[in-house]
Amino acid sequence: MKIYQVEELVGITKKNIRFYEEEGLLNPERNPENGYREYSLADVGQLQKIKLLRKLSVPIEEIRLLQKGKMNFSQAMNQQISYLEKQQESAQLMKDLCSKMKDEIVDFSQINAETYLEEMYEMETKGTKFVDIEKEDINRKKKTGSVISAIVFFLLILVPMIFAMVDVLHSKGSKNIVWIFVGIILVTGTALLIVLIQRIKEIERGEEYDARKY
């Protein structure tokens, strides 16, 4: 089957399917005639397993070891349970810190950030995980860049179309041509919006960024 069919079946974007292939987690056969990838039901099954484990935050490297039989599944799950317990402990510590700040600080202008950052640093040395601001900033930048690119691309199509429609109307040309232009603008705008929404969802998933941590 084709990649778009796999995308629909598993609910993983084409970009992430390619990413898992690059990571060696998926190896679809290629059609000898045209060189295109041909995905099997076994490949779909592998992707479903990958999706399941990634949703549980299992690292890419551990999935690779599981596939190669170099890691026991029970061992992998025990490691993940331990990881999630630490995450839970981190969340509780962050909650406690927020409560402490709420009790100690009346107004934003009164925050002594350096003191609390030092406290957070001490907590991090003991294993507490705070929000990855680098990831958040990168994702925000990617989203903004995607929106700006879509708007610029749409304007590059829209402006010439408007001039063309005005020219047709001034020359008393067929109004059918104007409606064709309008149709092209609407179709292009809709397609861009769909692509933009998919891109933003892809950025929010952040699988490629997350994988670099392992």
PDB file of C-alpha atoms in Angstrom, residues 141-157 192 196 199:
ATOM      1  CA  LYS A 141       8.895  30.056  16.114  1.00  0.00           C
ATOM      2  CA  LYS A 142       8.011  27.206  13.739  1.00  0.00           C
ATOM      3  CA  LYS A 143       4.290  27.961  14.031  1.00  0.00           C
ATOM      4  CA  THR A 144       4.833  31.674  13.390  1.00  0.00           C
ATOM      5  CA  GLY A 145       7.092  30.911  10.422  1.00  0.00           C
ATOM      6  CA  SER A 146       4.531  28.509   8.954  1.00  0.00           C
ATOM      7  CA  VAL A 147       1.708  31.061   9.272  1.00  0.00           C
ATOM      8  CA  ILE A 148       3.790  33.861   7.723  1.00  0.00           C
ATOM      9  CA  SER A 149       4.911  31.606   4.860  1.00  0.00           C
ATOM     10  CA  ALA A 150       1.307  30.600   4.134  1.00  0.00           C
ATOM     11  CA  ILE A 151       0.141  34.239   4.137  1.00  0.00           C
ATOM     12  CA  VAL A 152       2.988  35.366   1.859  1.00  0.00           C
ATOM     13  CA  PHE A 153       2.381  32.487  -0.550  1.00  0.00           C
ATOM     14  CA  PHE A 154      -1.352  33.255  -0.639  1.00  0.00           C
ATOM     15  CA  LEU A 155      -0.700  36.965  -1.290  1.00  0.00           C
ATOM     16  CA  LEU A 156       1.684  36.096  -4.121  1.00  0.00           C
ATOM     17  CA  ILE A 157      -1.209  34.256  -5.752  1.00  0.00           C
ATOM     18  CA  LEU A 192      -3.181  26.343   2.158  1.00  0.00           C
ATOM     19  CA  LEU A 196      -1.157  24.958   7.596  1.00  0.00           C
ATOM     20  CA  ARG A 199       1.765  21.564   9.860  1.00  0.00           C
TER      21      ARG A 199
END
